[in-house]
Amino acid sequence: MHTSKLLRASDFQYWRLAEEGRISVDFRTFCPDYHELDRVGVISPCLEDGILYTGDALLALTTAFYDVLRSRTTDFFDYPQHFAFIGASEATVHTRGERLPLDRAGTSWGNLDVWPNSKWIPTPRSLTEMLKKVFDFQINRLFLPQNFKPGPDESPLPAYARKMLGTRLKAVYYYNTPIPNVEIRASQQVADLVQKSIAQLPNAESAAEHQAQGHKAEYAAPSSFPSVERYRQVSVDDFLEDMASCFDGS
């Protein structure tokens, strides 16, 4: 699926959530210092997590990538450098229900232009191991669950990894958060693509129900922009401080 033929920047709205209310902002405010070669990573402890909570954001970033390519030529074949780090163990991928063979991990991600399958990265389901993948893949923009914390027996990463992440990361977004400060609203076209991805999940019915009961349903959007995702966008320094116990010397 190549969304370059389906989506445009006008399919997305961006808002900052402040005490004084919702303030309209542009894409560059949501994604400061954006470059089409940015490497975007989604930490998804269960296969469904990133699909349910970051689908709109991934498609927004993908559209920005294609906007750059469209500004240069009408003849291109490329995909953005977007990666899904999916919780896995014992040659299986974790879901909210059953475990699945690794080769069934990525179909839903591909529908969001996280493709080819080399970008579906099975990763031990611990925060430290997933941060190691973020480091190894030189990620610039990171999405991860607000409540994903290190376990008591995780081996810390070397101190230099924290320093290099501080250099490489441009932006960090916590998803499924109770204290969001930014919002994306997306068109019906985007909503349909995300729903198609959800329908391709192995437990599609329960995943769709989970989404309907979650944060998207809480914030009703105008009919022209029916899909809503909220995040807590934090500075890289604050993120690394949150993750301090994952590194040596902390």
C-alpha positions as a Markdown table, in Angstrom:
| # | Residue | x | y | z |
|---|---|---|---|---|
| 1 | Met | 0.0 | 0.0 | 0.0 |
| 2 | His | 1.5 | 3.3 | -1.1 |
| 3 | Thr | -0.3 | 6.2 | 0.6 |
| 4 | Ser | 1.4 | 8.8 | -1.6 |
| 5 | Lys | -1.6 | 8.5 | -4.0 |
| 6 | Leu | -4.2 | 8.8 | -1.2 |
| 7 | Leu | -3.2 | 11.4 | 1.4 |
| 8 | Arg | -2.3 | 15.1 | 1.5 |
| 9 | Ala | -1.2 | 17.5 | 4.2 |
| 10 | Ser | -4.8 | 18.8 | 4.4 |
| 11 | Asp | -5.9 | 15.4 | 5.8 |
| 12 | Phe | -4.4 | 16.4 | 9.1 |
| 13 | Gln | -4.8 | 19.0 | 11.8 |
| 14 | Tyr | -2.4 | 19.6 | 14.7 |
| 15 | Trp | -3.3 | 21.1 | 18.1 |
| 16 | Arg | -1.4 | 22.0 | 21.2 |
| 17 | Leu | -3.4 | 21.3 | 24.4 |
| 18 | Ala | -2.9 | 24.0 | 27.0 |
| 19 | Glu | -4.6 | 25.3 | 30.1 |
| 20 | Glu | -6.2 | 28.0 | 28.0 |
| 21 | Gly | -7.6 | 25.4 | 25.6 |
| 22 | Arg | -6.7 | 23.8 | 22.2 |
| 23 | Ile | -4.4 | 25.9 | 20.1 |
| 24 | Ser | -4.0 | 25.2 | 16.4 |
| 25 | Val | -0.4 | 24.6 | 15.3 |
| 26 | Asp | 1.3 | 23.5 | 12.1 |
| 27 | Phe | 3.1 | 20.3 | 11.2 |
| 28 | Arg | 6.5 | 21.9 | 12.0 |
| 29 | Thr | 5.4 | 22.6 | 15.5 |
| 30 | Phe | 4.3 | 19.0 | 16.0 |
| 31 | Cys | 7.4 | 17.7 | 14.3 |
| 32 | Pro | 10.2 | 20.3 | 14.9 |
| 33 | Asp | 13.2 | 20.1 | 12.6 |
| 34 | Tyr | 11.5 | 17.6 | 10.3 |
| 35 | His | 13.6 | 16.0 | 7.6 |
| 36 | Glu | 12.5 | 13.5 | 5.1 |
| 37 | Leu | 15.3 | 11.2 | 6.1 |
| 38 | Asp | 14.3 | 11.2 | 9.8 |
| 39 | Arg | 14.1 | 7.7 | 11.2 |
| 40 | Val | 10.9 | 7.2 | 13.1 |
| 41 | Gly | 10.5 | 4.4 | 15.7 |
| 42 | Val | 7.4 | 3.1 | 17.4 |
| 43 | Ile | 7.8 | 0.9 | 20.5 |
| 44 | Ser | 4.9 | -1.5 | 20.5 |
| 45 | Pro | 5.1 | -4.0 | 23.4 |
| 46 | Cys | 2.2 | -5.9 | 21.9 |
| 47 | Leu | 1.6 | -6.0 | 18.2 |
| 48 | Glu | -1.6 | -4.0 | 18.4 |
| 49 | Asp | -0.3 | -1.1 | 20.5 |
| 50 | Gly | 1.3 | 1.0 | 17.9 |
| 51 | Ile | -1.5 | 0.4 | 15.3 |
| 52 | Leu | -4.2 | 1.5 | 17.8 |
| 53 | Tyr | -2.4 | 4.5 | 19.2 |
| 54 | Thr | 0.0 | 5.9 | 16.5 |
| 55 | Gly | -1.7 | 5.2 | 13.2 |
| 56 | Asp | -2.7 | 8.8 | 12.5 |
| 57 | Ala | 0.8 | 10.1 | 13.5 |
| 58 | Leu | 2.6 | 7.6 | 11.3 |
| 59 | Leu | 0.4 | 8.5 | 8.3 |
| 60 | Ala | 1.0 | 12.2 | 9.0 |
| 61 | Leu | 4.7 | 11.7 | 9.0 |
| 62 | Thr | 4.5 | 9.5 | 5.9 |
| 63 | Thr | 2.5 | 12.2 | 4.1 |
| 64 | Ala | 5.1 | 14.8 | 5.0 |
| 65 | Phe | 7.8 | 12.5 | 3.6 |
| 66 | Tyr | 5.8 | 12.1 | 0.3 |
| 67 | Asp | 5.2 | 15.9 | 0.2 |
| 68 | Val | 9.0 | 16.4 | 0.0 |
| 69 | Leu | 9.3 | 13.8 | -2.8 |
| 70 | Arg | 6.3 | 15.3 | -4.7 |
| 71 | Ser | 8.0 | 18.7 | -4.6 |
| 72 | Arg | 10.9 | 17.3 | -6.5 |
| 73 | Thr | 9.4 | 14.9 | -9.0 |
| 74 | Thr | 6.3 | 13.0 | -10.0 |
| 75 | Asp | 8.3 | 9.8 | -10.6 |
| 76 | Phe | 9.5 | 8.1 | -7.4 |
| 77 | Phe | 9.3 | 4.8 | -5.6 |
| 78 | Asp | 10.3 | 5.1 | -2.0 |
| 79 | Tyr | 9.1 | 4.6 | 1.6 |
| 80 | Pro | 9.9 | 6.6 | 4.7 |
| 81 | Gln | 12.4 | 5.2 | 7.3 |
| 82 | His | 9.7 | 4.2 | 9.8 |
| 83 | Phe | 10.3 | 1.2 | 12.1 |
| 84 | Ala | 8.0 | -0.8 | 14.4 |
| 85 | Phe | 9.8 | -2.5 | 17.4 |
| 86 | Ile | 7.3 | -5.2 | 18.3 |
| 87 | Gly | 7.4 | -7.2 | 21.5 |
| 88 | Ala | 8.6 | -10.8 | 20.8 |
| 89 | Ser | 10.0 | -13.9 | 22.6 |
| 90 | Glu | 10.7 | -17.5 | 21.7 |
| 91 | Ala | 10.2 | -16.8 | 18.0 |
| 92 | Thr | 6.7 | -15.5 | 18.6 |
| 93 | Val | 5.2 | -12.0 | 18.6 |
| 94 | His | 3.1 | -10.9 | 21.6 |
| 95 | Thr | -0.5 | -9.7 | 21.1 |
| 96 | Arg | -3.2 | -8.9 | 23.6 |
| 97 | Gly | -4.3 | -12.5 | 23.3 |
| 98 | Glu | -2.4 | -15.2 | 21.6 |
| 99 | Arg | 1.2 | -15.2 | 20.5 |
| 100 | Leu | 1.9 | -15.3 | 16.7 |
| 101 | Pro | 4.7 | -16.6 | 14.5 |
| 102 | Leu | 7.1 | -13.8 | 13.5 |
| 103 | Asp | 6.1 | -13.9 | 9.9 |
| 104 | Arg | 2.6 | -12.7 | 10.8 |
| 105 | Ala | 3.8 | -9.7 | 12.7 |
| 106 | Gly | 3.7 | -6.9 | 10.1 |
| 107 | Thr | 0.8 | -6.9 | 7.7 |
| 108 | Ser | -1.1 | -4.2 | 9.6 |
| 109 | Trp | 2.0 | -2.1 | 9.8 |
| 110 | Gly | 2.6 | -2.4 | 6.1 |
| 111 | Asn | -0.8 | -0.9 | 5.5 |
| 112 | Leu | 0.5 | 2.3 | 7.3 |
| 113 | Asp | 3.6 | 2.3 | 4.9 |
| 114 | Val | 5.9 | 0.8 | 7.6 |
| 115 | Trp | 7.3 | -1.4 | 4.9 |
| 116 | Pro | 9.1 | -3.6 | 3.7 |
| 117 | Asn | 9.1 | -6.3 | 6.4 |
| 118 | Ser | 12.7 | -5.5 | 7.3 |
| 119 | Lys | 11.1 | -2.5 | 9.2 |
| 120 | Trp | 9.1 | -4.8 | 11.5 |
| 121 | Ile | 11.6 | -5.5 | 14.2 |
| 122 | Pro | 10.8 | -8.3 | 16.7 |
| 123 | Thr | 12.3 | -7.2 | 20.0 |
| 124 | Pro | 12.4 | -8.7 | 23.5 |
| 125 | Arg | 9.5 | -7.1 | 25.4 |
| 126 | Ser | 11.5 | -5.1 | 27.9 |
| 127 | Leu | 12.0 | -1.3 | 27.9 |
| 128 | Thr | 15.8 | -1.6 | 28.0 |
| 129 | Glu | 15.9 | -4.0 | 25.0 |
| 130 | Met | 13.6 | -1.8 | 23.0 |
| 131 | Leu | 15.7 | 1.3 | 23.8 |
| 132 | Lys | 18.7 | -0.7 | 22.6 |
| 133 | Lys | 16.9 | -1.1 | 19.2 |
| 134 | Val | 16.1 | 2.6 | 19.2 |
| 135 | Phe | 19.9 | 3.2 | 19.7 |
| 136 | Asp | 20.9 | 0.5 | 17.1 |
| 137 | Phe | 18.6 | 1.9 | 14.4 |
| 138 | Gln | 19.6 | 5.5 | 15.1 |
| 139 | Ile | 16.0 | 6.7 | 15.6 |
| 140 | Asn | 15.3 | 10.4 | 15.4 |
| 141 | Arg | 11.6 | 10.5 | 16.4 |
| 142 | Leu | 10.2 | 8.0 | 19.0 |
| 143 | Phe | 6.7 | 7.0 | 20.0 |
| 144 | Leu | 6.2 | 4.8 | 23.1 |
| 145 | Pro | 3.5 | 4.0 | 25.7 |
| 146 | Gln | 3.4 | 6.3 | 28.7 |
| 147 | Asn | 3.1 | 3.4 | 31.1 |
| 148 | Phe | 6.0 | 1.3 | 29.7 |
| 149 | Lys | 8.5 | 1.1 | 32.5 |
| 150 | Pro | 11.7 | -1.0 | 33.1 |
| 151 | Gly | 11.4 | -4.2 | 35.0 |
| 152 | Pro | 13.5 | -4.9 | 38.2 |
| 153 | Asp | 16.0 | -7.3 | 36.5 |
| 154 | Glu | 16.7 | -5.5 | 33.2 |
| 155 | Ser | 20.4 | -5.1 | 32.4 |
| 156 | Pro | 21.2 | -1.4 | 31.9 |
| 157 | Leu | 22.6 | 0.0 | 28.7 |
| 158 | Pro | 26.0 | 1.7 | 28.6 |
| 159 | Ala | 26.2 | 5.3 | 29.6 |
| 160 | Tyr | 27.4 | 6.3 | 26.1 |
| 161 | Ala | 24.1 | 5.0 | 24.7 |
| 162 | Arg | 22.3 | 7.7 | 26.7 |
| 163 | Lys | 24.6 | 10.4 | 25.4 |
| 164 | Met | 24.2 | 9.3 | 21.8 |
| 165 | Leu | 20.5 | 9.1 | 22.1 |
| 166 | Gly | 20.6 | 12.6 | 23.4 |
| 167 | Thr | 22.3 | 13.6 | 20.2 |
| 168 | Arg | 20.2 | 11.6 | 17.7 |
| 169 | Leu | 16.7 | 12.0 | 19.0 |
| 170 | Lys | 14.8 | 15.1 | 17.8 |
| 171 | Ala | 11.4 | 14.4 | 19.5 |
| 172 | Val | 9.7 | 11.9 | 21.8 |
| 173 | Tyr | 5.9 | 11.3 | 22.1 |
| 174 | Tyr | 4.3 | 9.2 | 24.8 |
| 175 | Tyr | 1.1 | 7.5 | 23.6 |
| 176 | Asn | -1.9 | 6.2 | 25.5 |
| 177 | Thr | -1.2 | 8.9 | 28.1 |
| 178 | Pro | -3.5 | 10.4 | 30.7 |
| 179 | Ile | -1.8 | 13.8 | 30.4 |
| 180 | Pro | -1.6 | 14.6 | 26.7 |
| 181 | Asn | -0.3 | 18.0 | 25.5 |
| 182 | Val | -0.6 | 17.6 | 21.7 |
| 183 | Glu | -3.3 | 16.3 | 19.4 |
| 184 | Ile | -3.7 | 15.1 | 15.8 |
| 185 | Arg | -7.1 | 15.1 | 14.1 |
| 186 | Ala | -7.3 | 13.3 | 10.8 |
| 187 | Ser | -9.7 | 13.0 | 7.9 |
| 188 | Gln | -12.1 | 10.1 | 7.1 |
| 189 | Gln | -9.6 | 8.9 | 4.5 |
| 190 | Val | -7.0 | 8.5 | 7.2 |
| 191 | Ala | -9.5 | 6.9 | 9.6 |
| 192 | Asp | -10.4 | 4.4 | 6.9 |
| 193 | Leu | -6.7 | 3.4 | 6.4 |
| 194 | Val | -6.2 | 3.0 | 10.1 |
| 195 | Gln | -9.3 | 0.9 | 10.4 |
| 196 | Lys | -8.1 | -1.3 | 7.6 |
| 197 | Ser | -4.9 | -1.9 | 9.5 |
| 198 | Ile | -6.9 | -2.8 | 12.6 |
| 199 | Ala | -9.0 | -5.2 | 10.6 |
| 200 | Gln | -5.9 | -7.0 | 9.5 |
| 201 | Leu | -4.8 | -7.7 | 13.1 |
| 202 | Pro | -5.3 | -11.3 | 14.2 |
| 203 | Asn | -7.7 | -10.3 | 17.0 |
| 204 | Ala | -9.3 | -7.5 | 14.9 |
| 205 | Glu | -12.7 | -7.5 | 16.7 |
| 206 | Ser | -11.3 | -7.1 | 20.2 |
| 207 | Ala | -8.7 | -4.6 | 19.0 |
| 208 | Ala | -11.5 | -2.5 | 17.4 |
| 209 | Glu | -13.5 | -2.6 | 20.6 |
| 210 | His | -10.4 | -1.6 | 22.6 |
| 211 | Gln | -9.9 | 1.4 | 20.4 |
| 212 | Ala | -13.6 | 2.4 | 20.6 |
| 213 | Gln | -13.4 | 2.4 | 24.4 |
| 214 | Gly | -10.0 | 4.2 | 24.5 |
| 215 | His | -8.8 | 7.7 | 24.1 |
| 216 | Lys | -10.0 | 8.2 | 20.5 |
| 217 | Ala | -13.7 | 7.8 | 21.5 |
| 218 | Glu | -13.3 | 10.2 | 24.4 |
| 219 | Tyr | -12.6 | 13.2 | 22.2 |
| 220 | Ala | -15.3 | 13.5 | 19.6 |
| 221 | Ala | -14.1 | 15.3 | 16.5 |
| 222 | Pro | -15.9 | 17.2 | 13.7 |
| 223 | Ser | -17.2 | 14.9 | 11.0 |
| 224 | Ser | -14.6 | 16.1 | 8.5 |
| 225 | Phe | -11.8 | 15.1 | 10.9 |
| 226 | Pro | -13.3 | 12.1 | 12.8 |
| 227 | Ser | -10.0 | 10.4 | 13.9 |
| 228 | Val | -8.2 | 11.8 | 17.0 |
| 229 | Glu | -4.9 | 10.8 | 18.6 |
| 230 | Arg | -3.4 | 12.5 | 21.7 |
| 231 | Tyr | 0.2 | 12.4 | 22.9 |
| 232 | Arg | 2.4 | 13.8 | 25.5 |
| 233 | Gln | 5.3 | 15.4 | 23.6 |
| 234 | Val | 8.4 | 15.7 | 25.9 |
| 235 | Ser | 11.8 | 17.1 | 25.4 |
| 236 | Val | 14.6 | 14.7 | 24.7 |
| 237 | Asp | 16.3 | 15.6 | 28.0 |
| 238 | Asp | 13.1 | 14.9 | 30.0 |
| 239 | Phe | 12.7 | 11.6 | 28.2 |
| 240 | Leu | 16.2 | 10.5 | 29.0 |
| 241 | Glu | 15.7 | 11.5 | 32.6 |
| 242 | Asp | 12.6 | 9.4 | 32.7 |
| 243 | Met | 14.6 | 6.5 | 31.3 |
| 244 | Ala | 17.6 | 7.1 | 33.6 |
| 245 | Ser | 17.4 | 3.7 | 35.3 |
| 246 | Cys | 17.9 | 2.0 | 31.9 |
| 247 | Phe | 21.5 | 3.3 | 31.6 |
| 248 | Asp | 24.7 | 2.6 | 33.5 |
| 249 | Gly | 25.8 | 5.3 | 35.9 |
| 250 | Ser | 22.3 | 6.5 | 36.8 |
